[in-house]
PDB file of N, CA and C in Angstrom:
ATOM      1  N   MET A   1     118.852  39.578  40.200  1.00  0.00           N
ATOM      2  CA  MET A   1     118.846  40.860  39.537  1.00  0.00           C
ATOM      3  C   MET A   1     118.394  41.926  40.552  1.00  0.00           C
ATOM      4  N   PRO A   2     119.131  42.998  40.652  1.00  0.00           N
ATOM      5  CA  PRO A   2     118.769  44.025  41.625  1.00  0.00           C
ATOM      6  C   PRO A   2     117.511  44.794  41.194  1.00  0.00           C
ATOM      7  N   THR A   3     116.774  45.251  42.170  1.00  0.00           N
ATOM      8  CA  THR A   3     115.587  46.064  41.906  1.00  0.00           C
ATOM      9  C   THR A   3     115.828  47.471  42.419  1.00  0.00           C
ATOM     10  N   ARG A   4     115.029  48.396  41.930  1.00  0.00           N
ATOM     11  CA  ARG A   4     115.125  49.777  42.432  1.00  0.00           C
ATOM     12  C   ARG A   4     114.882  49.803  43.934  1.00  0.00           C
ATOM     13  N   ARG A   5     113.925  49.018  44.376  1.00  0.00           N
ATOM     14  CA  ARG A   5     113.571  48.987  45.793  1.00  0.00           C
ATOM     15  C   ARG A   5     114.764  48.540  46.639  1.00  0.00           C
ATOM     16  N   LYS A   6     115.441  47.486  46.203  1.00  0.00           N
ATOM     17  CA  LYS A   6     116.586  46.963  46.946  1.00  0.00           C
ATOM     18  C   LYS A   6     117.723  47.986  47.008  1.00  0.00           C
ATOM     19  N   ILE A   7     118.032  48.600  45.868  1.00  0.00           N
ATOM     20  CA  ILE A   7     119.101  49.600  45.822  1.00  0.00           C
ATOM     21  C   ILE A   7     118.733  50.805  46.684  1.00  0.00           C
ATOM     22  N   ALA A   8     117.467  51.238  46.588  1.00  0.00           N
ATOM     23  CA  ALA A   8     117.029  52.390  47.371  1.00  0.00           C
ATOM     24  C   ALA A   8     117.141  52.110  48.870  1.00  0.00           C
ATOM     25  N   MET A   9     116.770  50.920  49.293  1.00  0.00           N
ATOM     26  CA  MET A   9     116.832  50.588  50.718  1.00  0.00           C
ATOM     27  C   MET A   9     118.273  50.446  51.196  1.00  0.00           C
ATOM     28  N   GLU A  10     119.175  50.047  50.310  1.00  0.00           N
ATOM     29  CA  GLU A  10     120.592  49.986  50.676  1.00  0.00           C
ATOM     30  C   GLU A  10     121.169  51.388  50.837  1.00  0.00           C
ATOM     31  N   LEU A  11     120.758  52.316  49.971  1.00  0.00           N
ATOM     32  CA  LEU A  11     121.282  53.679  50.022  1.00  0.00           C
ATOM     33  C   LEU A  11     120.621  54.511  51.126  1.00  0.00           C
ATOM     34  N   TYR A  12     119.342  54.246  51.397  1.00  0.00           N
ATOM     35  CA  TYR A  12     118.581  55.035  52.373  1.00  0.00           C
ATOM     36  C   TYR A  12     117.873  54.106  53.368  1.00  0.00           C
ATOM     37  N   PRO A  13     118.624  53.430  54.231  1.00  0.00           N
ATOM     38  CA  PRO A  13     118.012  52.441  55.128  1.00  0.00           C
ATOM     39  C   PRO A  13     117.107  53.048  56.206  1.00  0.00           C
ATOM     40  N   ASP A  14     117.253  54.341  56.467  1.00  0.00           N
ATOM     41  CA  ASP A  14     116.460  54.966  57.522  1.00  0.00           C
ATOM     42  C   ASP A  14     115.102  55.464  57.031  1.00  0.00           C
ATOM     43  N   ARG A  15     114.789  55.256  55.761  1.00  0.00           N
ATOM     44  CA  ARG A  15     113.525  55.738  55.200  1.00  0.00           C
ATOM     45  C   ARG A  15     112.589  54.582  54.912  1.00  0.00           C
ATOM     46  N   SER A  16     111.318  54.913  54.732  1.00  0.00           N
ATOM     47  CA  SER A  16     110.360  53.886  54.318  1.00  0.00           C
ATOM     48  C   SER A  16     110.697  53.478  52.881  1.00  0.00           C
ATOM     49  N   VAL A  17     110.198  52.347  52.463  1.00  0.00           N
ATOM     50  CA  VAL A  17     110.501  51.848  51.119  1.00  0.00           C
ATOM     51  C   VAL A  17     110.064  52.864  50.065  1.00  0.00           C
ATOM     52  N   ARG A  18     108.877  53.364  50.213  1.00  0.00           N
ATOM     53  CA  ARG A  18     108.335  54.314  49.232  1.00  0.00           C
ATOM     54  C   ARG A  18     109.184  55.587  49.154  1.00  0.00           C
ATOM     55  N   ASN A  19     109.538  56.134  50.305  1.00  0.00           N
ATOM     56  CA  ASN A  19     110.344  57.350  50.311  1.00  0.00           C
ATOM     57  C   ASN A  19     111.763  57.098  49.819  1.00  0.00           C
ATOM     58  N   ALA A  20     112.307  55.924  50.099  1.00  0.00           N
ATOM     59  CA  ALA A  20     113.654  55.597  49.624  1.00  0.00           C
ATOM     60  C   ALA A  20     113.680  55.515  48.100  1.00  0.00           C
ATOM     61  N   VAL A  21     112.667  54.896  47.506  1.00  0.00           N
ATOM     62  CA  VAL A  21     112.597  54.792  46.043  1.00  0.00           C
ATOM     63  C   VAL A  21     112.419  56.173  45.428  1.00  0.00           C
ATOM     64  N   ARG A  22     111.591  56.999  46.045  1.00  0.00           N
ATOM     65  CA  ARG A  22     111.400  58.368  45.545  1.00  0.00           C
ATOM     66  C   ARG A  22     112.706  59.162  45.617  1.00  0.00           C
ATOM     67  N   GLN A  23     113.437  59.000  46.718  1.00  0.00           N
ATOM     68  CA  GLN A  23     114.701  59.720  46.870  1.00  0.00           C
ATOM     69  C   GLN A  23     115.721  59.243  45.849  1.00  0.00           C
ATOM     70  N   LEU A  24     115.784  57.943  45.615  1.00  0.00           N
ATOM     71  CA  LEU A  24     116.700  57.400  44.610  1.00  0.00           C
ATOM     72  C   LEU A  24     116.370  57.984  43.238  1.00  0.00           C
ATOM     73  N   HIS A  25     115.096  57.985  42.886  1.00  0.00           N
ATOM     74  CA  HIS A  25     114.679  58.519  41.592  1.00  0.00           C
ATOM     75  C   HIS A  25     115.043  60.004  41.473  1.00  0.00           C
ATOM     76  N   ALA A  26     114.796  60.766  42.519  1.00  0.00           N
ATOM     77  CA  ALA A  26     115.124  62.197  42.510  1.00  0.00           C
ATOM     78  C   ALA A  26     116.631  62.412  42.366  1.00  0.00           C
ATOM     79  N   ASP A  27     117.420  61.612  43.060  1.00  0.00           N
ATOM     80  CA  ASP A  27     118.881  61.742  42.982  1.00  0.00           C
ATOM     81  C   ASP A  27     119.390  61.396  41.581  1.00  0.00           C
ATOM     82  N   ILE A  28     118.801  60.381  40.965  1.00  0.00           N
ATOM     83  CA  ILE A  28     119.195  60.000  39.607  1.00  0.00           C
ATOM     84  C   ILE A  28     118.859  61.128  38.633  1.00  0.00           C
ATOM     85  N   LEU A  29     117.684  61.717  38.760  1.00  0.00           N
ATOM     86  CA  LEU A  29     117.297  62.811  37.869  1.00  0.00           C
ATOM     87  C   LEU A  29     118.150  64.052  38.109  1.00  0.00           C
ATOM     88  N   ARG A  30     118.539  64.282  39.342  1.00  0.00           N
ATOM     89  CA  ARG A  30     119.362  65.441  39.688  1.00  0.00           C
ATOM     90  C   ARG A  30     120.768  65.317  39.101  1.00  0.00           C
ATOM     91  N   CYS A  31     121.261  64.110  39.008  1.00  0.00           N
ATOM     92  CA  CYS A  31     122.595  63.862  38.461  1.00  0.00           C
ATOM     93  C   CYS A  31     122.434  63.613  36.955  1.00  0.00           C
ATOM     94  N   LYS A  32     122.518  64.677  36.177  1.00  0.00           N
ATOM     95  CA  LYS A  32     122.225  64.612  34.740  1.00  0.00           C
ATOM     96  C   LYS A  32     123.114  63.611  34.000  1.00  0.00           C
ATOM     97  N   GLU A  33     124.395  63.580  34.343  1.00  0.00           N
ATOM     98  CA  GLU A  33     125.318  62.665  33.648  1.00  0.00           C
ATOM     99  C   GLU A  33     124.936  61.205  33.900  1.00  0.00           C
ATOM    100  N   LEU A  34     124.608  60.886  35.147  1.00  0.00           N
ATOM    101  CA  LEU A  34     124.173  59.523  35.488  1.00  0.00           C
ATOM    102  C   LEU A  34     122.899  59.180  34.730  1.00  0.00           C
ATOM    103  N   HIS A  35     121.927  60.072  34.749  1.00  0.00           N
ATOM    104  CA  HIS A  35     120.654  59.809  34.080  1.00  0.00           C
ATOM    105  C   HIS A  35     120.860  59.586  32.585  1.00  0.00           C
ATOM    106  N   GLN A  36     121.706  60.381  31.960  1.00  0.00           N
ATOM    107  CA  GLN A  36     121.978  60.213  30.531  1.00  0.00           C
ATOM    108  C   GLN A  36     122.640  58.866  30.241  1.00  0.00           C
ATOM    109  N   LYS A  37     123.579  58.450  31.088  1.00  0.00           N
ATOM    110  CA  LYS A  37     124.239  57.153  30.884  1.00  0.00           C
ATOM    111  C   LYS A  37     123.257  56.004  31.060  1.00  0.00           C
ATOM    112  N   LEU A  38     122.366  56.113  32.036  1.00  0.00           N
ATOM    113  CA  LEU A  38     121.377  55.062  32.254  1.00  0.00           C
ATOM    114  C   LEU A  38     120.401  54.987  31.076  1.00  0.00           C
ATOM    115  N   LEU A  39     119.990  56.137  30.559  1.00  0.00           N
ATOM    116  CA  LEU A  39     119.086  56.149  29.407  1.00  0.00           C
ATOM    117  C   LEU A  39     119.779  55.657  28.144  1.00  0.00           C
ATOM    118  N   ALA A  40     121.078  55.919  28.014  1.00  0.00           N
ATOM    119  CA  ALA A  40     121.824  55.430  26.855  1.00  0.00           C
ATOM    120  C   ALA A  40     121.900  53.903  26.874  1.00  0.00           C
ATOM    121  N   ARG A  41     122.028  53.331  28.060  1.00  0.00           N
ATOM    122  CA  ARG A  41     122.086  51.870  28.178  1.00  0.00           C
ATOM    123  C   ARG A  41     120.719  51.245  27.964  1.00  0.00           C
ATOM    124  N   ASN A  42     119.671  51.930  28.446  1.00  0.00           N
ATOM    125  CA  ASN A  42     118.322  51.382  28.356  1.00  0.00           C
ATOM    126  C   ASN A  42     117.339  52.550  28.229  1.00  0.00           C
ATOM    127  N   PRO A  43     116.814  52.812  27.028  1.00  0.00           N
ATOM    128  CA  PRO A  43     115.910  53.945  26.835  1.00  0.00           C
ATOM    129  C   PRO A  43     114.656  53.892  27.712  1.00  0.00           C
ATOM    130  N   ASP A  44     114.274  52.706  28.183  1.00  0.00           N
ATOM    131  CA  ASP A  44     113.101  52.558  29.046  1.00  0.00           C
ATOM    132  C   ASP A  44     113.471  52.552  30.524  1.00  0.00           C
ATOM    133  N   PHE A  45     114.650  53.056  30.862  1.00  0.00           N
ATOM    134  CA  PHE A  45     115.139  52.971  32.233  1.00  0.00           C
ATOM    135  C   PHE A  45     114.158  53.564  33.242  1.00  0.00           C
ATOM    136  N   ASP A  46     113.543  54.687  32.930  1.00  0.00           N
ATOM    137  CA  ASP A  46     112.674  55.354  33.902  1.00  0.00           C
ATOM    138  C   ASP A  46     111.485  54.499  34.321  1.00  0.00           C
ATOM    139  N   GLY A  47     111.069  53.564  33.500  1.00  0.00           N
ATOM    140  CA  GLY A  47     109.924  52.737  33.831  1.00  0.00           C
ATOM    141  C   GLY A  47     110.269  51.337  34.321  1.00  0.00           C
ATOM    142  N   MET A  48     111.542  51.041  34.434  1.00  0.00           N
ATOM    143  CA  MET A  48     111.964  49.687  34.796  1.00  0.00           C
ATOM    144  C   MET A  48     112.021  49.500  36.311  1.00  0.00           C
ATOM    145  N   ARG A  49     111.620  48.323  36.770  1.00  0.00           N
ATOM    146  CA  ARG A  49     111.751  47.983  38.188  1.00  0.00           C
ATOM    147  C   ARG A  49     113.042  47.230  38.457  1.00  0.00           C
ATOM    148  N   ASN A  50     113.350  46.308  37.555  1.00  0.00           N
ATOM    149  CA  ASN A  50     114.582  45.528  37.691  1.00  0.00           C
ATOM    150  C   ASN A  50     115.705  46.227  36.944  1.00  0.00           C
ATOM    151  N   LEU A  51     116.871  46.222  37.544  1.00  0.00           N
ATOM    152  CA  LEU A  51     118.035  46.858  36.950  1.00  0.00           C
ATOM    153  C   LEU A  51     119.100  45.813  36.668  1.00  0.00           C
ATOM    154  N   THR A  52     119.961  46.116  35.736  1.00  0.00           N
ATOM    155  CA  THR A  52     121.092  45.224  35.490  1.00  0.00           C
ATOM    156  C   THR A  52     122.185  45.542  36.509  1.00  0.00           C
ATOM    157  N   TYR A  53     123.141  44.648  36.609  1.00  0.00           N
ATOM    158  CA  TYR A  53     124.252  44.886  37.532  1.00  0.00           C
ATOM    159  C   TYR A  53     125.099  46.066  37.066  1.00  0.00           C
ATOM    160  N   ARG A  54     125.174  46.283  35.760  1.00  0.00           N
ATOM    161  CA  ARG A  54     125.912  47.442  35.243  1.00  0.00           C
ATOM    162  C   ARG A  54     125.230  48.746  35.640  1.00  0.00           C
ATOM    163  N   GLU A  55     123.900  48.762  35.572  1.00  0.00           N
ATOM    164  CA  GLU A  55     123.164  49.957  35.996  1.00  0.00           C
ATOM    165  C   GLU A  55     123.343  50.192  37.492  1.00  0.00           C
ATOM    166  N   GLN A  56     123.332  49.118  38.262  1.00  0.00           N
ATOM    167  CA  GLN A  56     123.564  49.232  39.699  1.00  0.00           C
ATOM    168  C   GLN A  56     124.951  49.818  39.979  1.00  0.00           C
ATOM    169  N   ARG A  57     125.951  49.326  39.258  1.00  0.00           N
ATOM    170  CA  ARG A  57     127.315  49.850  39.450  1.00  0.00           C
ATOM    171  C   ARG A  57     127.403  51.323  39.080  1.00  0.00           C
ATOM    172  N   LEU A  58     126.720  51.735  38.021  1.00  0.00           N
ATOM    173  CA  LEU A  58     126.707  53.143  37.632  1.00  0.00           C
ATOM    174  C   LEU A  58     126.081  54.004  38.732  1.00  0.00           C
ATOM    175  N   ILE A  59     124.975  53.539  39.277  1.00  0.00           N
ATOM    176  CA  ILE A  59     124.311  54.281  40.353  1.00  0.00           C
ATOM    177  C   ILE A  59     125.244  54.409  41.545  1.00  0.00           C
ATOM    178  N   TRP A  60     125.898  53.319  41.918  1.00  0.00           N
ATOM    179  CA  TRP A  60     126.818  53.372  43.055  1.00  0.00           C
ATOM    180  C   TRP A  60     128.016  54.262  42.760  1.00  0.00           C
ATOM    181  N   GLU A  61     128.475  54.258  41.508  1.00  0.00           N
ATOM    182  CA  GLU A  61     129.618  55.082  41.142  1.00  0.00           C
ATOM    183  C   GLU A  61     129.312  56.569  41.330  1.00  0.00           C
ATOM    184  N   TYR A  62     128.095  56.959  40.943  1.00  0.00           N
ATOM    185  CA  TYR A  62     127.721  58.376  41.018  1.00  0.00           C
ATOM    186  C   TYR A  62     127.144  58.778  42.380  1.00  0.00           C
ATOM    187  N   LEU A  63     126.385  57.898  43.004  1.00  0.00           N
ATOM    188  CA  LEU A  63     125.718  58.265  44.257  1.00  0.00           C
ATOM    189  C   LEU A  63     126.421  57.713  45.481  1.00  0.00           C
ATOM    190  N   GLY A  64     127.397  56.849  45.282  1.00  0.00           N
ATOM    191  CA  GLY A  64     128.134  56.261  46.411  1.00  0.00           C
ATOM    192  C   GLY A  64     127.592  54.884  46.746  1.00  0.00           C
ATOM    193  N   GLU A  65     128.497  54.019  47.145  1.00  0.00           N
ATOM    194  CA  GLU A  65     128.112  52.665  47.537  1.00  0.00           C
ATOM    195  C   GLU A  65     127.561  52.680  48.944  1.00  0.00           C
ATOM    196  N   PRO A  66     126.576  51.835  49.197  1.00  0.00           N
ATOM    197  CA  PRO A  66     126.001  51.789  50.556  1.00  0.00           C
ATOM    198  C   PRO A  66     126.985  51.256  51.576  1.00  0.00           C
TER     199      PRO A  66
END
């Protein structure tokens, strides 16, 4: 199961783990449509560490694949 940390490091390999996760979170919040779809799938999305593969695909669809 993918984690936020793993996805963040794939998208932002040149950053520290902490900064990559922060950037991923900021990008998700900035993209309102993506954030709404993620919350529709899982209302507790903002507090989750582990993501489903569908959530991972949604993130890649909106933010680009690594």
